[in-house]
Short mmCIF file of C-alpha atoms in Angstrom, two decimals:
data_model
loop_
_atom_site.label_atom_id
_atom_site.label_comp_id
_atom_site.label_asym_id
_atom_site.label_seq_id
_atom_site.Cartn_x
_atom_site.Cartn_y
_atom_site.Cartn_z
CA MET A 20 -48.06 -88.18 8.66
CA ASN A 21 -48.37 -84.53 9.70
CA ILE A 22 -49.79 -81.73 7.57
CA VAL A 23 -47.55 -78.68 7.83
CA LEU A 24 -48.74 -75.24 6.73
CA VAL A 25 -46.14 -72.63 5.81
CA GLY A 26 -46.40 -69.18 4.25
CA MET A 27 -46.13 -65.48 4.78
CA PRO A 28 -47.87 -63.66 7.62
CA GLY A 29 -51.47 -63.29 6.48
CA SER A 30 -51.41 -66.33 4.19
CA GLY A 31 -54.07 -68.05 6.32
CA LYS A 32 -52.03 -70.70 8.13
CA SER A 33 -53.76 -70.33 11.50
CA THR A 34 -57.30 -69.89 10.17
CA VAL A 35 -56.98 -72.77 7.70
CA SER A 36 -55.34 -75.10 10.23
CA TYR A 37 -58.23 -74.81 12.69
CA ARG A 38 -60.89 -75.27 10.00
CA LEU A 39 -58.95 -78.21 8.54
CA SER A 40 -58.72 -79.81 11.99
CA LYS A 41 -62.51 -79.98 12.17
CA ILE A 42 -62.75 -81.56 8.72
CA LEU A 43 -60.00 -84.14 9.30
CA ASN A 44 -60.53 -84.57 13.04
CA ARG A 45 -56.86 -83.86 13.74
CA LYS A 46 -55.23 -81.83 16.47
CA VAL A 47 -53.66 -78.48 15.54
CA ILE A 48 -50.26 -77.46 16.84
CA ASP A 49 -49.63 -73.76 16.19
CA THR A 50 -45.91 -73.21 16.72
CA ASP A 51 -46.37 -69.54 17.62
CA CYS A 52 -48.96 -70.50 20.27
CA GLU A 53 -46.60 -73.13 21.65
CA ILE A 54 -43.82 -70.54 21.90
CA VAL A 55 -46.14 -68.16 23.78
CA LYS A 56 -47.21 -70.94 26.19
CA LYS A 57 -43.63 -71.90 26.97
CA TYR A 58 -41.71 -68.60 26.71
CA GLY A 59 -44.17 -65.69 26.68
CA GLU A 60 -45.21 -63.14 24.10
CA ILE A 61 -43.37 -63.23 20.80
CA ASN A 62 -43.06 -59.44 20.57
CA LYS A 63 -41.42 -59.43 23.99
CA ILE A 64 -38.95 -62.16 22.97
CA PHE A 65 -38.06 -60.15 19.84
CA SER A 66 -37.63 -56.87 21.73
CA GLU A 67 -35.74 -58.26 24.73
CA CYS A 68 -33.71 -61.07 23.18
CA GLY A 69 -33.65 -60.39 19.45
CA GLU A 70 -34.68 -62.36 16.39
CA GLU A 71 -31.85 -64.90 16.63
CA LYS A 72 -32.95 -66.02 20.13
CA PHE A 73 -36.55 -66.20 18.91
CA ARG A 74 -35.46 -68.42 15.98
CA ASP A 75 -33.60 -70.72 18.43
CA ILE A 76 -36.78 -71.10 20.47
CA GLU A 77 -38.81 -71.66 17.31
CA THR A 78 -36.41 -74.42 16.22
CA GLU A 79 -36.81 -76.15 19.59
CA ILE A 80 -40.61 -76.02 19.32
CA ILE A 81 -40.57 -77.26 15.72
CA LYS A 82 -38.46 -80.27 16.72
CA GLU A 83 -40.99 -81.11 19.44
CA CYS A 84 -43.99 -80.70 17.11
CA SER A 85 -42.36 -82.67 14.30
CA ALA A 86 -41.97 -85.68 16.60
CA LEU A 87 -45.76 -85.98 16.79
CA ASN A 88 -47.80 -87.92 14.26
CA GLY A 89 -51.13 -87.18 12.59
CA VAL A 90 -51.33 -83.51 13.55
CA ILE A 91 -51.69 -80.29 11.62
CA ILE A 92 -48.77 -77.95 12.27
CA SER A 93 -49.29 -74.26 11.63
CA THR A 94 -45.89 -72.57 11.53
CA GLY A 95 -44.72 -69.03 12.00
CA GLY A 96 -43.94 -67.15 8.79
CA GLY A 97 -40.18 -67.34 9.28
CA SER A 98 -40.02 -70.95 10.41
CA ILE A 99 -38.59 -72.17 7.11
CA LEU A 100 -35.69 -69.73 7.20
CA ARG A 101 -33.62 -72.43 8.88
CA GLU A 102 -32.96 -75.54 6.83
CA GLU A 103 -32.87 -77.46 10.11
CA ASN A 104 -36.55 -76.63 10.64
CA VAL A 105 -37.51 -77.74 7.14
CA LYS A 106 -35.73 -81.07 7.69
CA SER A 107 -37.53 -81.59 11.01
CA LEU A 108 -40.92 -80.78 9.50
CA LYS A 109 -40.36 -83.12 6.53
CA LEU A 110 -39.29 -86.08 8.67
CA ASN A 111 -42.88 -86.87 9.50
CA GLY A 112 -44.88 -84.42 7.44
CA LYS A 113 -45.84 -82.91 4.13
CA ILE A 114 -45.29 -79.16 3.79
CA ILE A 115 -48.04 -77.15 2.14
CA TYR A 116 -47.15 -73.60 1.08
CA LEU A 117 -50.14 -71.28 1.31
CA TYR A 118 -49.21 -68.71 -1.32
CA ALA A 119 -50.78 -65.26 -1.58
CA THR A 120 -49.60 -62.17 -3.43
CA PRO A 121 -48.23 -59.25 -1.41
CA GLU A 122 -51.39 -57.29 -2.26
CA THR A 123 -53.60 -60.01 -0.80
CA LEU A 124 -51.37 -60.37 2.25
CA LEU A 125 -51.53 -56.64 2.94
CA LYS A 126 -55.32 -56.67 2.76
CA ARG A 127 -55.45 -59.57 5.20
CA ILE A 128 -53.06 -58.12 7.78
CA GLU A 129 -53.82 -54.41 7.55
CA ASP A 130 -55.84 -54.51 10.77
CA ASN A 131 -53.24 -56.58 12.64
CA THR A 132 -50.05 -54.61 13.21
CA ASP A 133 -48.90 -56.88 16.04
CA ARG A 134 -46.42 -58.83 13.92
CA PRO A 135 -42.81 -58.20 15.01
CA LEU A 136 -41.19 -58.05 11.57
CA LEU A 137 -43.98 -55.91 10.08
CA LYS A 138 -44.38 -53.37 12.88
CA ASN A 139 -44.18 -49.70 11.97
CA GLY A 140 -44.68 -49.95 8.25
CA ALA A 141 -46.15 -53.26 7.15
CA LYS A 142 -46.82 -51.85 3.71
CA GLU A 143 -43.16 -50.98 3.14
CA LYS A 144 -41.77 -54.09 4.82
CA LEU A 145 -44.02 -56.83 3.49
CA THR A 146 -42.96 -56.87 -0.18
CA PRO A 147 -39.20 -57.13 0.51
CA LEU A 148 -39.95 -59.86 3.08
CA PHE A 149 -42.08 -61.67 0.48
CA VAL A 150 -39.36 -61.40 -2.19
CA CYS A 151 -36.82 -62.84 0.24
CA ARG A 152 -38.98 -65.68 1.57
CA ALA A 153 -41.02 -66.82 -1.45
CA PRO A 154 -38.19 -68.88 -3.02
CA ILE A 155 -37.50 -70.50 0.36
CA TYR A 156 -41.16 -71.51 0.74
CA GLU A 157 -41.17 -72.83 -2.84
CA LYS A 158 -38.08 -74.95 -2.19
CA ALA A 159 -39.38 -76.32 1.12
CA ALA A 160 -42.91 -77.12 -0.05
CA ASP A 161 -44.23 -80.49 -1.10
CA PHE A 162 -47.38 -78.72 -2.33
CA LYS A 163 -48.34 -75.13 -3.12
CA ILE A 164 -51.84 -73.72 -2.91
CA ILE A 165 -52.55 -70.28 -4.34
CA THR A 166 -54.95 -68.73 -1.84
CA ASP A 167 -55.74 -65.41 -3.54
CA GLY A 168 -59.51 -65.04 -3.81
CA LEU A 169 -60.21 -68.26 -1.90
CA THR A 170 -62.11 -68.64 1.35
CA PRO A 171 -60.59 -70.73 4.16
CA GLU A 172 -63.13 -73.46 3.32
CA GLN A 173 -62.02 -73.52 -0.32
CA ILE A 174 -58.39 -73.75 0.77
CA CYS A 175 -59.25 -76.65 3.09
CA LYS A 176 -61.01 -78.42 0.21
CA LYS A 177 -57.88 -78.08 -1.94
CA ILE A 178 -55.76 -79.51 0.88
CA THR A 179 -58.08 -82.49 1.38
CA GLU A 180 -57.83 -83.23 -2.35
CA LEU A 181 -54.03 -83.54 -2.18
CA GLU A 182 -52.41 -86.96 -2.03
CA LEU A 183 -50.98 -86.73 1.46
#
């Protein structure tokens, strides 16, 4: 059974996945890193090919990752926008939604403006993105962990206490 982390940009998916891998002795598959390895920089894909092409690539990578067993999958923030991806991830995994308020997310990402959908105005773009995506994360998730005010270690502890 895979552990799948989903959530908004800045929710802690990457950080938590790598810390959790040390605790559980499991390999981490970061879908964004896999996309970069296979196709190049995400920003370049967005700018040259558009979001739809990026989502096609993401779907391909998610199918590959979902076929594995016993790994931790850290997904891109928009990975759950396609029902097809959610179905793939659930075939062999439990989806954990790392929830954080828009205020917390902004604090966490304010120094990283290299996110394609939040470029040139993360503050103005993040809340509408959150409002759009939050119900989709909720629907897709098997578990939800509220991460506001928690350290990555505390989040990992909550995950290890789940019945996975």
